[in-house]
CSV table of C-alpha atoms in Angstrom, one decimal:
chain,number,residue,atom,x,y,z
A,831,MET,CA,27.5,-69.8,53.0
A,832,GLY,CA,26.8,-71.0,56.5
A,833,LEU,CA,27.4,-74.4,58.0
A,834,GLN,CA,26.0,-75.7,61.3
A,835,LYS,CA,26.1,-79.0,63.1
A,836,GLU,CA,23.8,-80.4,65.7
A,837,PRO,CA,23.6,-78.4,68.9
A,838,LYS,CA,26.4,-79.3,71.4
A,839,GLN,CA,28.2,-77.8,74.3
A,840,HIS,CA,30.8,-75.2,73.2
A,841,ILE,CA,33.1,-73.0,75.2
A,842,ASN,CA,32.3,-69.4,74.9
A,843,ILE,CA,33.5,-68.1,71.5
A,844,ILE,CA,35.6,-65.4,73.1
A,845,GLU,CA,37.3,-68.0,75.3
A,846,LYS,CA,37.7,-70.2,72.3
A,847,ILE,CA,39.4,-67.6,70.2
A,848,THR,CA,41.6,-66.5,73.1
A,849,ILE,CA,42.8,-70.0,73.8
A,850,SER,CA,43.5,-70.5,70.1
A,851,PHE,CA,45.7,-67.4,69.9
A,852,ALA,CA,48.3,-68.8,72.3
A,853,PHE,CA,50.8,-68.3,69.5
A,854,ALA,CA,51.4,-65.6,66.9
A,855,CYS,CA,52.4,-65.9,63.2
A,856,VAL,CA,55.2,-63.4,63.8
A,857,ASP,CA,57.2,-62.1,66.7
A,858,MET,CA,54.8,-59.6,68.4
A,859,THR,CA,57.1,-58.6,71.2
A,860,ASN,CA,57.2,-55.1,69.7
A,861,PRO,CA,53.8,-54.7,68.0
A,862,GLN,CA,54.5,-51.0,67.1
A,863,GLN,CA,56.9,-52.2,64.4
A,864,HIS,CA,54.6,-54.8,62.9
A,865,ILE,CA,52.5,-54.1,59.7
A,866,THR,CA,49.2,-54.5,61.6
A,867,HIS,CA,50.0,-51.4,63.6
A,868,ILE,CA,49.7,-49.2,60.6
A,869,ALA,CA,46.5,-50.9,59.3
A,870,GLU,CA,43.3,-48.9,59.3
A,871,PRO,CA,41.7,-48.8,62.8
A,872,LEU,CA,39.0,-51.3,63.5
A,873,ILE,CA,35.4,-50.0,63.8
A,874,GLU,CA,34.8,-50.3,67.5
A,875,GLU,CA,31.2,-49.2,67.5
A,876,GLU,CA,28.6,-51.3,65.8
A,877,PRO,CA,27.4,-49.7,62.6
A,878,LEU,CA,23.7,-48.8,62.5
A,879,LYS,CA,23.8,-49.1,58.7
A,880,PRO,CA,26.4,-51.7,57.8
A,881,TRP,CA,25.5,-51.6,54.1
A,882,ILE,CA,26.7,-48.0,54.1
A,883,THR,CA,29.7,-48.7,56.3
A,884,LEU,CA,31.0,-51.2,53.7
A,885,LYS,CA,31.4,-48.5,51.1
A,886,ARG,CA,33.1,-46.1,53.5
A,887,ASN,CA,35.4,-48.8,54.9
A,888,VAL,CA,36.6,-50.0,51.5
A,889,ARG,CA,37.9,-46.5,50.9
A,890,SER,CA,39.9,-46.4,54.1
A,891,ILE,CA,41.5,-49.8,53.8
A,892,LYS,CA,45.3,-49.8,53.8
A,893,TYR,CA,46.1,-52.7,51.4
A,894,LEU,CA,49.4,-54.5,52.1
A,895,PRO,CA,50.8,-54.1,48.5
A,896,SER,CA,50.3,-50.3,49.0
A,897,ILE,CA,52.6,-50.2,52.0
A,898,ALA,CA,55.0,-53.1,51.5
A,899,ASP,CA,57.1,-54.7,48.7
A,900,ILE,CA,55.7,-58.1,47.5
A,901,SER,CA,58.0,-58.6,44.5
A,902,PHE,CA,60.1,-61.2,46.2
A,903,LYS,CA,57.3,-63.7,46.5
A,904,ASN,CA,57.2,-66.9,44.3
A,905,ARG,CA,53.5,-66.9,43.4
A,906,TYR,CA,50.6,-64.5,43.9
A,907,VAL,CA,47.3,-66.1,45.0
A,908,TYR,CA,43.8,-64.8,45.8
A,909,VAL,CA,41.5,-67.2,47.6
A,910,ASP,CA,37.8,-66.2,47.6
A,911,VAL,CA,36.0,-68.3,50.2
A,912,GLY,CA,32.3,-68.0,49.6
A,913,ALA,CA,32.9,-66.5,46.2
A,914,ARG,CA,29.4,-66.5,44.9
A,915,SER,CA,29.3,-65.1,41.3
A,916,TYR,CA,32.3,-63.7,39.5
A,917,GLY,CA,30.9,-60.2,39.7
A,918,SER,CA,30.2,-60.5,43.5
A,919,SER,CA,33.8,-59.7,44.5
A,920,ILE,CA,36.4,-61.2,42.2
A,921,GLY,CA,35.5,-59.2,39.2
A,922,SER,CA,34.0,-56.1,40.8
A,923,TRP,CA,36.6,-55.6,43.6
A,924,PHE,CA,39.7,-57.8,43.6
A,925,ARG,CA,40.6,-57.5,39.9
A,926,LYS,CA,39.6,-53.8,39.6
A,927,GLN,CA,40.6,-52.3,43.0
A,928,TYR,CA,43.2,-54.5,44.8
A,929,PRO,CA,46.7,-53.2,44.2
A,930,LYS,CA,48.9,-55.9,42.7
A,931,GLN,CA,52.3,-54.3,42.0
A,932,ASN,CA,52.0,-55.5,38.3
A,933,LYS,CA,51.9,-59.1,39.5
A,934,THR,CA,49.5,-61.7,38.0
A,935,PHE,CA,47.4,-63.4,40.7
A,936,HIS,CA,45.9,-66.8,40.3
A,937,VAL,CA,42.4,-67.0,41.8
A,938,TYR,CA,40.8,-69.8,43.6
A,939,ALA,CA,37.0,-69.4,43.8
A,940,ILE,CA,35.5,-71.6,46.6
A,941,GLU,CA,31.8,-71.8,46.1
A,942,ALA,CA,29.4,-74.7,46.7
A,943,ASP,CA,26.3,-73.2,45.2
A,944,LYS,CA,25.9,-74.8,41.7
A,945,THR,CA,24.1,-71.7,40.5
A,946,PHE,CA,27.4,-69.9,40.1
A,947,HIS,CA,29.6,-72.7,38.8
A,948,GLN,CA,29.1,-72.5,35.0
A,949,GLU,CA,30.3,-68.9,34.6
A,950,TYR,CA,33.7,-69.7,36.2
A,951,GLY,CA,34.5,-72.2,33.3
A,952,LEU,CA,34.8,-69.2,31.0
A,953,LYS,CA,37.2,-67.2,33.2
A,954,LYS,CA,40.9,-67.3,32.7
A,955,GLY,CA,43.2,-67.5,35.7
A,956,ILE,CA,40.5,-68.8,38.0
A,957,THR,CA,40.2,-72.3,39.5
A,958,LEU,CA,36.8,-73.2,40.8
A,959,VAL,CA,36.7,-75.3,44.0
A,960,PRO,CA,33.0,-76.4,43.9
A,961,TYR,CA,32.7,-77.4,47.6
A,962,ALA,CA,32.0,-75.8,50.9
A,963,ALA,CA,34.9,-74.7,53.0
A,964,TRP,CA,34.6,-76.5,56.3
A,965,VAL,CA,36.7,-78.0,59.2
A,966,LYS,CA,36.8,-81.5,57.8
A,967,ASN,CA,35.7,-83.6,54.8
A,968,GLU,CA,32.1,-84.5,55.1
A,969,THR,CA,28.7,-84.2,53.4
A,970,LEU,CA,26.6,-81.3,54.6
A,971,MET,CA,22.9,-80.5,54.4
A,972,PHE,CA,21.7,-77.0,53.3
A,973,GLU,CA,18.6,-75.0,53.0
A,974,ILE,CA,18.8,-72.9,49.8
A,975,HIS,CA,17.2,-69.5,50.0
A,976,ARG,CA,16.8,-67.6,46.8
A,977,ASP,CA,15.1,-64.3,46.3
A,978,PRO,CA,12.4,-64.3,43.6
A,979,GLY,CA,13.9,-63.4,40.2
A,980,GLU,CA,17.4,-63.3,41.6
A,981,HIS,CA,20.0,-63.4,38.8
A,982,VAL,CA,23.3,-65.2,38.9
A,983,GLU,CA,25.2,-61.9,38.6
A,984,VAL,CA,23.9,-60.4,41.8
A,985,LYS,CA,26.6,-58.3,43.3
A,986,GLY,CA,25.4,-58.0,46.9
A,987,ARG,CA,27.1,-59.9,49.7
A,988,GLY,CA,25.4,-62.4,52.0
A,989,MET,CA,22.0,-62.1,50.3
A,990,GLY,CA,20.1,-65.3,49.2
A,991,ARG,CA,23.0,-67.5,50.1
A,992,ILE,CA,22.9,-71.2,51.2
A,993,GLN,CA,21.9,-71.2,54.8
A,994,PRO,CA,22.3,-73.9,57.5
A,995,LEU,CA,19.7,-76.6,57.9
A,996,GLN,CA,18.2,-75.6,61.2
A,997,SER,CA,17.8,-78.4,63.7
A,998,SER,CA,14.9,-76.5,65.4
A,999,GLY,CA,12.6,-77.8,62.6
A,1000,ARG,CA,11.1,-74.4,61.7
A,1001,GLY,CA,8.0,-75.2,59.7
A,1002,GLU,CA,7.9,-72.1,57.6
A,1003,PHE,CA,10.8,-73.0,55.4
A,1004,ASP,CA,9.6,-74.1,51.9
A,1005,GLY,CA,12.7,-73.8,49.9
A,1006,GLU,CA,15.1,-76.3,48.5
A,1007,VAL,CA,17.2,-78.7,50.6
A,1008,GLU,CA,20.5,-79.9,49.0
A,1009,LYS,CA,23.4,-82.1,50.0
A,1010,ILE,CA,26.8,-80.6,49.3
A,1011,GLN,CA,30.3,-81.7,50.0
A,1012,GLY,CA,32.3,-79.9,52.7
A,1013,PHE,CA,36.2,-80.1,52.7
A,1014,ASP,CA,38.9,-79.4,55.2
A,1015,PHE,CA,39.8,-75.9,54.1
A,1016,ALA,CA,42.9,-75.5,56.4
A,1017,ASN,CA,44.4,-78.8,55.1
A,1018,TRP,CA,43.6,-77.7,51.4
A,1019,LEU,CA,45.3,-74.4,52.0
A,1020,LYS,CA,48.5,-76.0,53.4
A,1021,LYS,CA,48.7,-78.2,50.3
A,1022,THR,CA,48.0,-75.4,47.8
A,1023,VAL,CA,50.2,-72.5,49.0
A,1024,SER,CA,53.4,-72.0,50.9
A,1025,LYS,CA,55.1,-69.3,52.9
A,1026,ASN,CA,57.0,-68.3,49.8
A,1027,ASP,CA,53.7,-67.3,48.1
A,1028,PHE,CA,51.8,-64.0,48.6
A,1029,VAL,CA,48.3,-65.0,49.6
A,1030,VAL,CA,45.3,-62.8,49.9
A,1031,MET,CA,42.0,-64.2,51.2
A,1032,LYS,CA,38.5,-62.9,51.3
A,1033,MET,CA,36.1,-64.9,53.5
A,1034,ASP,CA,32.3,-64.5,53.4
A,1035,VAL,CA,30.8,-67.8,54.7
A,1036,GLU,CA,27.6,-66.8,56.5
A,1037,GLY,CA,28.7,-67.4,60.1
A,1038,THR,CA,31.0,-70.3,59.5
A,1039,GLU,CA,34.0,-68.1,60.1
A,1040,PHE,CA,33.6,-68.9,63.8
A,1041,ASP,CA,34.5,-72.5,62.9
A,1042,LEU,CA,37.0,-71.9,60.1
A,1043,ILE,CA,39.2,-69.3,61.7
A,1044,PRO,CA,39.9,-71.3,64.9
A,1045,ARG,CA,40.7,-74.3,62.6
A,1046,LEU,CA,43.1,-72.2,60.5
A,1047,ILE,CA,44.8,-71.1,63.7
A,1048,LYS,CA,45.0,-74.6,65.3
A,1049,THR,CA,46.6,-76.0,62.1
A,1050,GLY,CA,48.9,-73.1,61.6
A,1051,ALA,CA,47.4,-72.5,58.1
A,1052,ILE,CA,46.5,-68.9,59.1
A,1053,CYS,CA,50.2,-68.0,58.9
A,1054,LEU,CA,50.2,-68.8,55.2
A,1055,ILE,CA,47.8,-65.9,54.5
A,1056,ASP,CA,49.4,-62.4,54.1
A,1057,GLU,CA,46.2,-60.4,54.1
A,1058,ILE,CA,42.6,-61.3,55.0
A,1059,PHE,CA,39.3,-59.5,54.2
A,1060,LEU,CA,36.8,-61.1,56.6
A,1061,GLU,CA,33.0,-60.6,56.7
A,1062,CYS,CA,32.0,-61.5,60.3
A,1063,HIS,CA,28.3,-62.3,60.5
A,1064,TYR,CA,26.3,-61.1,63.5
A,1065,ASN,CA,22.7,-60.2,64.5
A,1066,ARG,CA,23.0,-56.9,62.7
A,1067,TRP,CA,20.3,-54.2,62.4
A,1068,GLN,CA,17.9,-55.0,59.5
A,1069,ARG,CA,17.8,-52.7,56.5
A,1070,CYS,CA,14.1,-53.4,55.9
A,1071,CYS,CA,12.9,-53.0,59.5
A,1072,PRO,CA,14.3,-50.2,61.7
A,1073,GLY,CA,14.9,-51.2,65.3
A,1074,GLN,CA,14.9,-54.9,64.5
A,1075,ARG,CA,17.9,-57.3,64.4
A,1076,SER,CA,18.4,-60.2,62.1
A,1077,ALA,CA,17.6,-63.5,63.7
A,1078,LYS,CA,19.8,-65.3,61.1
A,1079,TYR,CA,23.0,-65.2,63.2
A,1080,GLU,CA,23.4,-65.6,67.0
A,1081,LYS,CA,26.8,-63.9,67.4
A,1082,THR,CA,27.0,-60.2,68.4
A,1083,TYR,CA,29.1,-57.4,66.9
A,1084,ASP,CA,31.3,-57.4,70.1
A,1085,GLN,CA,32.1,-61.1,69.4
A,1086,CYS,CA,33.1,-60.2,65.8
A,1087,LEU,CA,35.2,-57.3,67.1
A,1088,GLN,CA,37.0,-59.6,69.5
A,1089,LEU,CA,37.8,-62.0,66.6
A,1090,PHE,CA,39.3,-59.2,64.6
A,1091,LYS,CA,41.3,-57.9,67.5
A,1092,SER,CA,42.7,-61.3,68.4
A,1093,LEU,CA,43.8,-61.9,64.8
A,1094,ARG,CA,45.6,-58.5,64.6
A,1095,GLN,CA,47.2,-59.0,68.1
A,1096,SER,CA,48.7,-62.2,66.7
A,1097,GLY,CA,50.2,-60.5,63.7
A,1098,VAL,CA,47.5,-61.4,61.1
A,1099,LEU,CA,46.6,-58.4,58.8
A,1100,VAL,CA,42.8,-58.7,58.7
A,1101,HIS,CA,40.4,-56.1,57.5
A,1102,GLN,CA,36.7,-55.7,58.4
A,1103,TRP,CA,34.4,-56.6,55.5
A,1104,PHE,CA,30.7,-55.8,55.7
């Protein structure tokens, strides 16, 4: 799910991230002893076929409960930001593959697209947050792109999601336009979990990560999250058209890589999610 405001002057995203990381969640004076040092290496070179890289990368991920004891925590929480359908990642990945050390996790599914809301009412142990994760509480405008014949139980990531209402006024768009409510995700997280909880977060927000992550850092909410699975959106090579990049996102793979590196250097265990 992507959010975008009117064009305005921003500092370079790399500079923005560097400035934000003036602090660390843990003492990183000896990074060799921190958990991030034994995490799987980041993929330095841009994947030519990211849809294939995802499957390979999932197999190489070193999950935190596989290498550390989490039994002393008070609660166990999974926050899926941009959850889409239950089968997209909660049912197909987290509940089936993520190691839980026999602990029961409560799941928060954050998803603004009404298409997926009804099915969550039938799921136990899941709280639906039917709004868009954002940097403050405000109403947002969206273009809604849906593939013809798309079914609610689509398991792909980042396909047919709610896209930002472009201020450029592209005339070719003929889909739906909808108002949805955005909420201050960092503030919500600080009210929902504590440092005594074990918190896992997956974030797939169609480019909004470049707004949400700095906000989490600025507020200190990032330090409440023990493990992050982050899909960083960039102008990737298109599966349909060899040699062509997607025009949907303006960020580059290098900018995404810098975001991941900055998080790990500050003691945040983050994994690349494609």
